Amino acid sequence: MPQSVKKNAEERMEKAILSLKRDLSTLRAGRAAPSLLDRIQVEYYGALTPVNQLANINTPDSRTLLIQPWDKSSLNDIERAIMKSDLGLTPANDGTTIRLSIPALTEERRGELVKLTKKFGEEAKVAIRNIRRDANDDIKKMEKNGISEDESRGHQENIQKTTDKFIAEVDKVLLAKEKEIMEV
C-alpha cells in the first residue's frame, strides 16, 4: 500500500515537471515558435478560446509567426488578445492574416524573462512540495491503520528522496531555459 502512495506521488511530480516545461515553452527566447501563443486566450463569441483553436499558426522564418484565422471575423479579436498579452509583441494585421515579428531580445527583456522563468520554477517546486505533503499525510494515515512507525518513517524518507530528485530536475530545466534566454 505505501508503494502505491509513492508511485502516485512520483506520477504527479512528473506531471508538475511536464507542466513547467509546457509553461516555459511559451516564453520566447528570440526565435519564433507556435508554442509562444499557447497561453493566449481570445474572447470568441463570449467564451475564452485558445488561439490555436481559432487559427493556423505557422513560422515562415525564424523571426516571424503567421496567424491565419479560420473565421475571418475573429481576426480583430485575436489581434486584441495578443496586444493585451505579456508577450510584448505588436501584431501586424493585413486583413486576412496576422504577422508577429519576433525582435531580438534586449538585455532588459532577457532579465524579465529570466525572472518569469524563475517564477514558473518556484510554482513547480511548490506543487512538488504539496505532492510530498499529501503523500506523507497518506503514509501517516496508514501508520494509524497498521504499518509501524519505523516503516512510516522509511517511506517518508523515500518520498523525500523522490521530492529532492524532482526539485533537482526543476533546477536543471530552469538552468537550460535561462541559458537559452541569455544566449545572444
Steps between C-alpha positions, in 0.01 A plus 500: 500500500774759582663418166185611317513832689862551389418400142205739491717781639768434235241511221360828629851647532577398141184683391621809688827486303309462172283796593812706572651407162174592326491837679862571416441420133264798486785738586674635195873471481557697180359237263151471363310191615125433491516399868556870585127548450385206715404720795310755287124478552267676256151622588309322223119510506504557875738216587876505558658282232869421438640660183609164361133392495402803292783521249785335319835612644809470279862611518601612149845591635683497834382849598137501380174339607213496252149462641224409252157493668248252368222750566600842359268674750726385785804684357448815711429295813826307457690822439349657815590194711862511381522872580370438856739210563838521673687399183604855422429451128305724263290313244484614138152439357470494119127418493533123461800406714695629798879517492702508819861604454718371781769762565836414647481509878645796685703446815216647707241267343731202554516590871119518516470161331749347743292635791186352344683170451596496869138576595380199298772289662398606850137412423611155385706450818201601714283250309757224559521583871120490525505155341760393757279630783199309363703178470638537854147558631388179329790310657414640844141384457631152419708512817177526697359206304772243536850588381769558761651836587837388361343393170318832485821693555678293233227568245503870584877505445450332160240762410745773605771349276253495211408863575867601502550326165210690341607834652843442344326427167315834527833676559650324198208602275521860627874517440458378142224755428697782664802410286279501189358843590839656573651362176568785258 
